[in-house]
Tab-separated table of C-alpha atoms in Angstrom:
chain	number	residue	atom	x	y	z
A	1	UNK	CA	29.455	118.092	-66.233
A	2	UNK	CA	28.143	118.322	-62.355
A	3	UNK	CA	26.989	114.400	-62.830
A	4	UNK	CA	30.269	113.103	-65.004
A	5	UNK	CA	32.182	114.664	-61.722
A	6	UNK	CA	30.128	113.054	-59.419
A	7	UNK	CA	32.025	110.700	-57.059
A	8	UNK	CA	35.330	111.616	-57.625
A	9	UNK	CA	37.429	114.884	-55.836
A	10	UNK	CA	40.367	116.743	-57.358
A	11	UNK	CA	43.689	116.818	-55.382
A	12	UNK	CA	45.093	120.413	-54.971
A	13	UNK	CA	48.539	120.737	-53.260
A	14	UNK	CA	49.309	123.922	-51.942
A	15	UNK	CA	53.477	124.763	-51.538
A	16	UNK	CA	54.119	127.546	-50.003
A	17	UNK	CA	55.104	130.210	-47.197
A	18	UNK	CA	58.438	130.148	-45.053
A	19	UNK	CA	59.724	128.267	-42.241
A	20	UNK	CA	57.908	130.818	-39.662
A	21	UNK	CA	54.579	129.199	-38.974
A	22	UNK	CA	51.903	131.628	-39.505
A	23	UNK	CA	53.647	134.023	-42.148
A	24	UNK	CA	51.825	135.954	-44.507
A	25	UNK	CA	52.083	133.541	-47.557
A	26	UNK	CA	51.405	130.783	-45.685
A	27	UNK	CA	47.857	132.196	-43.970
A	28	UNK	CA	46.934	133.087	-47.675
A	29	UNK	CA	48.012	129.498	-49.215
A	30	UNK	CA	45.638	127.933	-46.341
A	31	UNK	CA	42.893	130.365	-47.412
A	32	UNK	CA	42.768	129.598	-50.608
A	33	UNK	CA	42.909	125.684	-50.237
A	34	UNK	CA	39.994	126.148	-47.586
A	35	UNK	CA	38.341	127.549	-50.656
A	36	UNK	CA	39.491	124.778	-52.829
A	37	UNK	CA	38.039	122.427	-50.147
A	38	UNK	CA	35.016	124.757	-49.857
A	39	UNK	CA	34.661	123.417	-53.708
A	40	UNK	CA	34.574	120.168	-53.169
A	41	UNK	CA	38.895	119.491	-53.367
A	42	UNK	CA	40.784	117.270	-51.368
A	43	UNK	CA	43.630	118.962	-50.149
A	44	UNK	CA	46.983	118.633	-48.904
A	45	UNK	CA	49.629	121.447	-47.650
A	46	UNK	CA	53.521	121.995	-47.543
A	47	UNK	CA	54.599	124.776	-45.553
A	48	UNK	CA	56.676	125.492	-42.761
A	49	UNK	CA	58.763	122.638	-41.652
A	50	UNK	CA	57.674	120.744	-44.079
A	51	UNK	CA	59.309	122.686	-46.814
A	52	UNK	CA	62.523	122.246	-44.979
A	53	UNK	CA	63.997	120.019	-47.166
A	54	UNK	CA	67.433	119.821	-49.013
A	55	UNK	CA	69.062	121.408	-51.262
A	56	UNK	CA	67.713	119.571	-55.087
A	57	UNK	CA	69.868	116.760	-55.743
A	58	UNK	CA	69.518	113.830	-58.028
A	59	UNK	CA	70.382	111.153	-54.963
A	60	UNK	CA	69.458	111.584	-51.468
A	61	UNK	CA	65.457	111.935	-50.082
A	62	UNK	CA	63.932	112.703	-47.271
A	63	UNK	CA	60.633	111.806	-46.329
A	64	UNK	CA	59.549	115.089	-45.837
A	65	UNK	CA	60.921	115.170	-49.978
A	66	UNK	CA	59.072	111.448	-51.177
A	67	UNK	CA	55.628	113.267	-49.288
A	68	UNK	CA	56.325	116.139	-51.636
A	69	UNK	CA	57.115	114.639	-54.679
A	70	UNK	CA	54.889	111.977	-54.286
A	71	UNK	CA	51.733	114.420	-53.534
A	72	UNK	CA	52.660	116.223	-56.417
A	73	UNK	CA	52.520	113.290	-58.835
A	74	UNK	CA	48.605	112.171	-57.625
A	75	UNK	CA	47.636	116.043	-57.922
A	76	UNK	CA	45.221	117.493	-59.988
A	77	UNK	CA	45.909	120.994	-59.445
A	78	UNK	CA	48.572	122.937	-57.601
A	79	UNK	CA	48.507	126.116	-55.547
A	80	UNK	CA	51.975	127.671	-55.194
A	81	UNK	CA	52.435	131.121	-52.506
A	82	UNK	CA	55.713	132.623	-52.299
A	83	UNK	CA	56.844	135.618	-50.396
A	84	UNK	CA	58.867	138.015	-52.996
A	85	UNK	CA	62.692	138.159	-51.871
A	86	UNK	CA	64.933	140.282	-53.605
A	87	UNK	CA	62.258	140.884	-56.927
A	88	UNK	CA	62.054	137.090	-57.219
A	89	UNK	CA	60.537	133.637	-55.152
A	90	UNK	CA	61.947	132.484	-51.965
A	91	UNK	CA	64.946	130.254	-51.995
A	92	UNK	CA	62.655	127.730	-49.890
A	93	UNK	CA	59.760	127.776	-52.394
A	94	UNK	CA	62.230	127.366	-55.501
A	95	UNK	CA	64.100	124.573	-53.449
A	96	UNK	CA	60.674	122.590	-53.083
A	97	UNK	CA	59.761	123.472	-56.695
A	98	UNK	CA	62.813	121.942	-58.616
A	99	UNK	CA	61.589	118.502	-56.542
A	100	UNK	CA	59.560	118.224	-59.780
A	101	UNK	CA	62.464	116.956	-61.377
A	102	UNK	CA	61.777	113.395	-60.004
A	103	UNK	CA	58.786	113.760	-62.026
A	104	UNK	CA	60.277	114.193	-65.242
A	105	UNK	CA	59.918	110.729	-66.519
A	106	UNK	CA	56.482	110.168	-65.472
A	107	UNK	CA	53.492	110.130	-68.206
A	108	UNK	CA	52.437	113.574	-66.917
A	109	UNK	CA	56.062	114.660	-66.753
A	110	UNK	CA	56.715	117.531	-64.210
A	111	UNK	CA	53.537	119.742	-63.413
A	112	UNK	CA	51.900	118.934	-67.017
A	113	UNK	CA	47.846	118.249	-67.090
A	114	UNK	CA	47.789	120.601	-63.742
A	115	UNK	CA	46.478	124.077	-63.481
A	116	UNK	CA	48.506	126.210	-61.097
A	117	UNK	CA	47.486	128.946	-58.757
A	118	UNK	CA	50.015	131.693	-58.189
A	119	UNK	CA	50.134	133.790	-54.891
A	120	UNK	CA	53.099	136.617	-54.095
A	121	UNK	CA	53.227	138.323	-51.098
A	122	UNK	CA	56.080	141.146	-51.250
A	123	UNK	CA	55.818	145.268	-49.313
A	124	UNK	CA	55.389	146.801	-52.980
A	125	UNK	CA	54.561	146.787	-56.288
A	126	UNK	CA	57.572	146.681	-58.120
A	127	UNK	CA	58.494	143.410	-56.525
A	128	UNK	CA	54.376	141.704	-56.811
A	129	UNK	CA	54.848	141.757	-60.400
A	130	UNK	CA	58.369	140.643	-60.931
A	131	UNK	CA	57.650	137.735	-58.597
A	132	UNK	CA	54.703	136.818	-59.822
A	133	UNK	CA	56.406	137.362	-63.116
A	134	UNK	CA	58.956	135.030	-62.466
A	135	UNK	CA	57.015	131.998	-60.687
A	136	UNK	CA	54.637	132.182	-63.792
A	137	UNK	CA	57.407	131.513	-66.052
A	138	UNK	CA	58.722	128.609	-63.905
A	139	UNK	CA	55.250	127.686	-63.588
A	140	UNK	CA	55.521	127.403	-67.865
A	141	UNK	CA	58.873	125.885	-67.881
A	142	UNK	CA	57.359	122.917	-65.826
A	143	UNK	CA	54.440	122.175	-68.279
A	144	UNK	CA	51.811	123.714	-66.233
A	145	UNK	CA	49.009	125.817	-66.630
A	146	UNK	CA	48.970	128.882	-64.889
A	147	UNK	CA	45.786	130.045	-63.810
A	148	UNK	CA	44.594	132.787	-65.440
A	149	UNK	CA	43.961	134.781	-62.422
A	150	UNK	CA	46.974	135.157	-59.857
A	151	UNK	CA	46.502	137.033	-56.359
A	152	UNK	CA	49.292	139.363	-55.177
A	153	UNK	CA	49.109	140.402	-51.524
A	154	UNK	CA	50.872	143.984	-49.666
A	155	UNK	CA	52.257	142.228	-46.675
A	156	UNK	CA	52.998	145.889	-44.806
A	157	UNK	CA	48.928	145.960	-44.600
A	158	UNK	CA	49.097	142.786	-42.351
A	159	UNK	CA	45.381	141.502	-43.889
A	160	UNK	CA	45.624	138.509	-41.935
A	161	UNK	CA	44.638	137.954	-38.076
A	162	UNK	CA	46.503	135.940	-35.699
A	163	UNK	CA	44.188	133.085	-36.189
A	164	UNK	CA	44.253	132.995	-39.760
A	165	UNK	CA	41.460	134.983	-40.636
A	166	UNK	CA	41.208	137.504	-43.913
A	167	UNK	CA	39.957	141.355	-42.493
A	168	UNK	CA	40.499	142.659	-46.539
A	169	UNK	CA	37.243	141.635	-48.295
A	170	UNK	CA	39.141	141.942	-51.856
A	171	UNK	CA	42.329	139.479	-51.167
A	172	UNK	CA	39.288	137.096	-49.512
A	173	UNK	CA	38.443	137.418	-53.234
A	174	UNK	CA	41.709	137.250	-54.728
A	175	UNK	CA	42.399	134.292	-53.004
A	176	UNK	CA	39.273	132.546	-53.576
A	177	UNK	CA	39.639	133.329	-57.370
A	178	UNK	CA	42.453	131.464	-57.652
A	179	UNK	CA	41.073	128.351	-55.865
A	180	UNK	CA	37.680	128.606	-58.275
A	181	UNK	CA	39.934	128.332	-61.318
A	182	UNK	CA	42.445	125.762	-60.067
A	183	UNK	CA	39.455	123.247	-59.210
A	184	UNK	CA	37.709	123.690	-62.360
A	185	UNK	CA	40.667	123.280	-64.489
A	186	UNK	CA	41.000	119.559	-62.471
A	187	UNK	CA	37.323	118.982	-63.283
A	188	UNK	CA	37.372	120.227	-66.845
A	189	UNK	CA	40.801	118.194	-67.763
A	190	UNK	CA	39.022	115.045	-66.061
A	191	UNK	CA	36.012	115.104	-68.411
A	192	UNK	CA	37.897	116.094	-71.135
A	193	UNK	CA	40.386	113.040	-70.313
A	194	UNK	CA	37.243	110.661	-69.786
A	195	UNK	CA	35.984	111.344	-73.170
A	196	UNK	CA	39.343	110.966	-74.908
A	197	UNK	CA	39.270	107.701	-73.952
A	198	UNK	CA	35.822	106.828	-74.708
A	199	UNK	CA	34.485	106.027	-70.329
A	200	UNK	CA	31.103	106.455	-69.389
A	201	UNK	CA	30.744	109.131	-66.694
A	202	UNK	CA	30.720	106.720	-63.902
A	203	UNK	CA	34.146	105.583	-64.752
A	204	UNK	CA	35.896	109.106	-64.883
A	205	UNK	CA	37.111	108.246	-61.298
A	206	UNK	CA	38.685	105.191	-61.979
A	207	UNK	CA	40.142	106.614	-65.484
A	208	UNK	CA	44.544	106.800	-65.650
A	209	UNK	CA	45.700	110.923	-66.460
A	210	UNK	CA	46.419	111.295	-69.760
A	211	UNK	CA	49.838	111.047	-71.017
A	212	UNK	CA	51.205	114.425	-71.713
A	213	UNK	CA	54.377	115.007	-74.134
């Protein structure tokens, strides 16, 4: 599998955080695509301002909307961290999610073909597992595939350092988890892909996604 790959680099976008630079979700959604890089991923990040975009509507887009949508639609594998609010995802993070409407007509309509990485951040239990509870099932709704493996994150214990930096060994892990299994899920989909349609392993990077129903 390590030669069919060779030459060609999944695309993982990472959505996530809140419009404070530097919060909690955000430092962990850059962790784990610096993993995903680490791997051997491009990558490519919407957080902060850049998830400052408009309430969904089926008309008017941004640019900071056509970057989203359209990073979306070349990606292999997504990486989604929300803060919980309330038991459930951010307003901001479900905002940039329903974007995936404009991809509802393509061949890989919505997130479909993509393994997704799911990362919560809340101040207690009860509300990690709801969240993550919920952005799975949106995750499902959307044709995606979440990963397995999901990372959920106390953010009273502050495990993150001004510059970005993990001090908890174990979210390191959790975070790094996530990445591993959104990365191989691009590389396994891509051979699998190349096969169904009968390339040689040199081609794989020049092969079309698959059409998914």
């Amino acid at each position: 599998m390590a030669a069919a790959m060779k030459g060609w680099s999944p695309l993982v976008v990472g959505i996530g955080g809140t419009l404070r630079d530097g919060s909690t979700s955000e430092r962990a959604l850059r962790l784990a695509l610096t993993e995903a890089a680490r791997l051997g991923a491009r990558t490519q990040i919407f957080a902060g301002q850049s998830l400052n975009l408009p309430h969904y509507d089926s008309i008017e887009r941004t640019e900071r909307a056509t970057s989203l949508v359209e990073a979306l639609r070349t990606a292999d594998g997504v990486i989604i961290a929300t803060p919980s609010y309330h038991g459930s995802i951010s307003g901001l993070v479900k905002n940039a999610i329903d974007y995936t409407e404009d991809l509802r007509a393509d061949a890989r309509s919505y997130l479909a073909g993509r393994a997704v990485g799911a990362i919560v951040c809340a101040g207690g239990a009860q509300a990690m597992g709801a969240t993550l509870g919920t952005l799975r099932t949106i995750v499902h709704a959307l044709r995606g595939w979440p990963t397995p493996f999901s990372a959920v994150i106390n953010s009273a214990q502050r495990p993150f350092s001004a510059d970005g930096a993990c001090s908890d060994p174990i979210i390191a892990q959790q975070l790094a988890f996530v990445a591993e299994q959104v990365v191989e899920f691009a590389r396994m989909r891509r051979l699998y892909e190349s096969r169904r349609n009968g390339l040689a392993p040199q081609e794989i990077s020049e092969a079309a996604p698959a059409q998914c129903a």
